[in-house]
Amino acid sequence: AHTRSGYALLMGEAADDLWATWLPGWKRSRRGLLLQPFMGHHGKPVPEETDGWKDLFGSQGLQAGIAFGQAIAKLLPPPVVPAPPERSLKQATWLMAGLAVLCDWIGSNSLWFAYEMGDLQLEDYWKKALEKASRAVAAAGIAPARVSGRTGYRAVSGQNRSPSALQSWCESVVLPDGPLLAILEDVTGSGKTEAALVLAHRIMAAGHAGGVMIALPTMATANAMHQRLKGINLFEKPPVPTLAHGRVGLTRHLNRDPETDSAAESVSWLESENRKAFLAPMGACTIDQAFLGVLTSRYQSLRLLGISQKVLIIDEVHAFDAYMGRELDRLIAFQAALGGHTILLSATLPAIIRERLWNAWRKGAGEPSSAVSDTAESYPRAMIASPDQVLVSSIQARPDLCRIITVARAERTDDVVCRIADAAARGAAVAWVRNTVDDVLEAAALLERAGLTIEIFHARYAFADRMTRERDVLDRYGPASEETKRAGRVLVATQVIEQSLDLDFDLMVSDLVPIDLLIQRAGRLWRHLARRPAHLRPVSRPELLVHAPDPAGQVAAEWFTAAFPRAGAIYPDHLVLWRTARMLFQAGQISVPEDVPGLIEAAYMAETTPGDPAALEPSHSKAREDELVDRSIANMNLLNMQDGYCLDGTPWQSEIRASTRLADEIHKVRLARWDGETLTPWAEGDDHTIAWQLSELQVRKGRMKGLPTADIKLRQKIDIASSDWSRYDADAFLLPLCEEGEGRWKGTVLDRKGAEAEVVYTAASGLRFLD
């Protein structure tokens, strides 16, 4: 109530004399703009009401408030500040709102600001408060960290090898004045992240930013980046990097060192919430956490405050759908408007997306839209821009990544299994990336029947098991993997391995997907050549085997869905898929890096061409229409910089409810072991609250409608087991599982039609529907 009533009080006539002292010459409208960030310190703006203060304050309260304001003005005489232009003031309100939230949170912490007993004079209280504030800022971890004076690739990365051409460019390119946008495009595995960190460090060393935040597309990639940041040297005394994503508390719980940590050990103030993590000097997050800064979500201003003080590095910027692409545009625009710096990374960036991102940044910087002055047609390439100038440079690809990847097609799954079995028999490490979880499980069964040693990785695991799978995959196929662990092994996975995970395979098999995703997957072929040179590989050349229908001859509307009935909606533009298949199978190879930009531009051409199958044109048109709809939906949820920090009729939501993605609706399902008498969380642990969270997975509502009605005894047990779940988990289903033996557990759900269906869960393969 004090936020709304305080706004009403200070906007009323009773406060006019105070305003004449504080900010002489300011109009009432400017006063309201200035007040909103501070009265809205509970995470969202307050209604612009002017009659709510009397009931709360009364006449005596009013007199006391006025007297306090006069005393503050005497203690801290305000400077004479001319009223700024309305546009500038609105722009500044976003940062003021974040600062107000930060000050409120720190100042409300009773450990740092204990209640002062006795009748203190205001001057004496202020002196004590200043001393406490200095200690509180240090304890919170938000004090600026000293940037290292040692610049360059070797100093920042800690690596002794020579930098790549892109990394050298980042070491030496002239930094223009003002907020900067850099777009770094290089082949997969070329060290773009390290190049971006070198450039970010130079911006920081020049005094233009206080830290770095790296945003990635998935939780798995954010976890991996968080670990990599621990070896990066940006500061004289490296701070502990923070991590922000929807499951960060559970990740921290699972990754704790039992010899140095305990379950009862408290985390630092910056680690206690995702939004606070953005205030740290260095961190990694999922892109969703950054998007919350530009959505009507509570406390978004704190995220914006943290991001604007840093160099924001965003990886895989080509990978976002239309809805997320609009969020990305808005995030880049806000960052430019608030004076922050942005570095965008991609291996497969279409020109149309590059232009869109460039113009989003220009809009935020207050510049008109324009085409990129493209003096470098080649790929790889790098661009750096300020509001006054832009430089685009051709970059030489790293020699060990310049190669020819053989492309072959297999139409039948039996043919795929034979090729994989042959490669594994020779000691090759193989990956088969499938389009859906059910496709993964189906392929895994085929490979197991063929006698192959396989592993599975997808998103339909209980969280504890998913983290175990993630660690195992990185250990077996990552940079430090041992040959004895990977030889002859087969990983069957969904798209979770295609972006930002540093994995290496001898043979890559993929279901047909758009060309940019195939190139990303091919980037996991022969990736660690320094550790595994070509002559030590069990296969003669890097090869991408694509499981796909034939693009030649007569093509029907069901060309893709007949081969992949579960994936038709995941990749709705089937014309892009056909173009991808036709180009790759006609050429029989991908020459990296020369072929990459041409393949991408040809596949994503907006207009249809005479060679395109007429039967697939409707899917192309509908995909374009759906993208327009999704962008429109995003526009309704996104904040506008020019509005300033205020209510505009759009309801502000909790961070949990804010939509950072438009995706299939999902059910939260928590797995429980049921022995006929007791229900216990699938994940073990003394803390049942954490154990239930670690037992959770997600299932599309199109795959599962719900759970059948249990008998009275089981229903009572379910009610007891879920009685202490938080209000955010009230919609989660508790799925009882009965043990069948050998780690196999079975339960019953309602399928999409409402009929009972059996499911099986194992820690190795996740949740399987027995259709």
PDB file of N, CA, C and O in Angstrom, residues 188-209:
ATOM      1  N   THR A 188      31.447 -23.556 -36.743  1.00  0.00           N
ATOM      2  CA  THR A 188      31.255 -24.225 -35.461  1.00  0.00           C
ATOM      3  C   THR A 188      32.585 -24.755 -34.940  1.00  0.00           C
ATOM      4  O   THR A 188      33.364 -25.352 -35.672  1.00  0.00           O
ATOM      5  N   GLY A 189      32.844 -24.520 -33.647  1.00  0.00           N
ATOM      6  CA  GLY A 189      34.070 -24.999 -33.028  1.00  0.00           C
ATOM      7  C   GLY A 189      35.263 -24.105 -33.238  1.00  0.00           C
ATOM      8  O   GLY A 189      36.398 -24.491 -32.933  1.00  0.00           O
ATOM      9  N   SER A 190      35.046 -22.872 -33.724  1.00  0.00           N
ATOM     10  CA  SER A 190      36.164 -21.988 -34.054  1.00  0.00           C
ATOM     11  C   SER A 190      36.633 -21.133 -32.888  1.00  0.00           C
ATOM     12  O   SER A 190      37.594 -20.384 -33.028  1.00  0.00           O
ATOM     13  N   GLY A 191      35.964 -21.211 -31.750  1.00  0.00           N
ATOM     14  CA  GLY A 191      36.372 -20.396 -30.608  1.00  0.00           C
ATOM     15  C   GLY A 191      35.732 -19.022 -30.595  1.00  0.00           C
ATOM     16  O   GLY A 191      36.347 -18.049 -30.145  1.00  0.00           O
ATOM     17  N   LYS A 192      34.475 -18.946 -31.063  1.00  0.00           N
ATOM     18  CA  LYS A 192      33.781 -17.648 -31.075  1.00  0.00           C
ATOM     19  C   LYS A 192      33.579 -17.114 -29.666  1.00  0.00           C
ATOM     20  O   LYS A 192      33.666 -15.905 -29.441  1.00  0.00           O
ATOM     21  N   THR A 193      33.288 -17.991 -28.719  1.00  0.00           N
ATOM     22  CA  THR A 193      33.066 -17.528 -27.347  1.00  0.00           C
ATOM     23  C   THR A 193      34.310 -16.875 -26.790  1.00  0.00           C
ATOM     24  O   THR A 193      34.245 -15.799 -26.185  1.00  0.00           O
ATOM     25  N   GLU A 194      35.462 -17.506 -26.985  1.00  0.00           N
ATOM     26  CA  GLU A 194      36.707 -16.923 -26.493  1.00  0.00           C
ATOM     27  C   GLU A 194      37.008 -15.609 -27.199  1.00  0.00           C
ATOM     28  O   GLU A 194      37.497 -14.652 -26.590  1.00  0.00           O
ATOM     29  N   ALA A 195      36.712 -15.545 -28.512  1.00  0.00           N
ATOM     30  CA  ALA A 195      36.897 -14.289 -29.242  1.00  0.00           C
ATOM     31  C   ALA A 195      36.021 -13.198 -28.643  1.00  0.00           C
ATOM     32  O   ALA A 195      36.471 -12.051 -28.441  1.00  0.00           O
ATOM     33  N   ALA A 196      34.768 -13.532 -28.354  1.00  0.00           N
ATOM     34  CA  ALA A 196      33.860 -12.553 -27.764  1.00  0.00           C
ATOM     35  C   ALA A 196      34.348 -12.092 -26.400  1.00  0.00           C
ATOM     36  O   ALA A 196      34.242 -10.903 -26.050  1.00  0.00           O
ATOM     37  N   LEU A 197      34.887 -13.003 -25.619  1.00  0.00           N
ATOM     38  CA  LEU A 197      35.394 -12.640 -24.293  1.00  0.00           C
ATOM     39  C   LEU A 197      36.622 -11.735 -24.406  1.00  0.00           C
ATOM     40  O   LEU A 197      36.816 -10.838 -23.576  1.00  0.00           O
ATOM     41  N   VAL A 198      37.457 -11.968 -25.410  1.00  0.00           N
ATOM     42  CA  VAL A 198      38.610 -11.085 -25.639  1.00  0.00           C
ATOM     43  C   VAL A 198      38.122  -9.671 -25.952  1.00  0.00           C
ATOM     44  O   VAL A 198      38.637  -8.678 -25.412  1.00  0.00           O
ATOM     45  N   LEU A 199      37.127  -9.566 -26.831  1.00  0.00           N
ATOM     46  CA  LEU A 199      36.584  -8.260 -27.187  1.00  0.00           C
ATOM     47  C   LEU A 199      35.892  -7.619 -25.986  1.00  0.00           C
ATOM     48  O   LEU A 199      36.050  -6.411 -25.738  1.00  0.00           O
ATOM     49  N   ALA A 200      35.126  -8.408 -25.247  1.00  0.00           N
ATOM     50  CA  ALA A 200      34.446  -7.887 -24.062  1.00  0.00           C
ATOM     51  C   ALA A 200      35.451  -7.372 -23.042  1.00  0.00           C
ATOM     52  O   ALA A 200      35.239  -6.318 -22.421  1.00  0.00           O
ATOM     53  N   HIS A 201      36.555  -8.088 -22.873  1.00  0.00           N
ATOM     54  CA  HIS A 201      37.568  -7.666 -21.907  1.00  0.00           C
ATOM     55  C   HIS A 201      38.176  -6.328 -22.300  1.00  0.00           C
ATOM     56  O   HIS A 201      38.452  -5.470 -21.449  1.00  0.00           O
ATOM     57  N   ARG A 202      38.378  -6.122 -23.592  1.00  0.00           N
ATOM     58  CA  ARG A 202      38.918  -4.832 -24.044  1.00  0.00           C
ATOM     59  C   ARG A 202      37.937  -3.697 -23.752  1.00  0.00           C
ATOM     60  O   ARG A 202      38.338  -2.594 -23.356  1.00  0.00           O
ATOM     61  N   ILE A 203      36.649  -3.959 -23.964  1.00  0.00           N
ATOM     62  CA  ILE A 203      35.632  -2.948 -23.642  1.00  0.00           C
ATOM     63  C   ILE A 203      35.645  -2.646 -22.140  1.00  0.00           C
ATOM     64  O   ILE A 203      35.560  -1.483 -21.715  1.00  0.00           O
ATOM     65  N   MET A 204      35.774  -3.691 -21.329  1.00  0.00           N
ATOM     66  CA  MET A 204      35.833  -3.512 -19.886  1.00  0.00           C
ATOM     67  C   MET A 204      37.101  -2.768 -19.474  1.00  0.00           C
ATOM     68  O   MET A 204      37.060  -1.856 -18.636  1.00  0.00           O
ATOM     69  N   ALA A 205      38.237  -3.143 -20.059  1.00  0.00           N
ATOM     70  CA  ALA A 205      39.510  -2.498 -19.707  1.00  0.00           C
ATOM     71  C   ALA A 205      39.513  -1.024 -20.069  1.00  0.00           C
ATOM     72  O   ALA A 205      40.214  -0.216 -19.439  1.00  0.00           O
ATOM     73  N   ALA A 206      38.722  -0.659 -21.098  1.00  0.00           N
ATOM     74  CA  ALA A 206      38.620   0.752 -21.496  1.00  0.00           C
ATOM     75  C   ALA A 206      37.679   1.529 -20.584  1.00  0.00           C
ATOM     76  O   ALA A 206      37.485   2.738 -20.787  1.00  0.00           O
ATOM     77  N   GLY A 207      37.090   0.845 -19.599  1.00  0.00           N
ATOM     78  CA  GLY A 207      36.214   1.515 -18.647  1.00  0.00           C
ATOM     79  C   GLY A 207      34.785   1.678 -19.109  1.00  0.00           C
ATOM     80  O   GLY A 207      34.014   2.432 -18.509  1.00  0.00           O
ATOM     81  N   HIS A 208      34.375   0.941 -20.160  1.00  0.00           N
ATOM     82  CA  HIS A 208      33.041   1.108 -20.719  1.00  0.00           C
ATOM     83  C   HIS A 208      32.043   0.062 -20.236  1.00  0.00           C
ATOM     84  O   HIS A 208      30.868   0.114 -20.608  1.00  0.00           O
ATOM     85  N   ALA A 209      32.482  -0.908 -19.450  1.00  0.00           N
ATOM     86  CA  ALA A 209      31.584  -1.934 -18.907  1.00  0.00           C
ATOM     87  C   ALA A 209      32.234  -2.526 -17.668  1.00  0.00           C
ATOM     88  O   ALA A 209      33.457  -2.530 -17.536  1.00  0.00           O
TER      89      ALA A 209
END
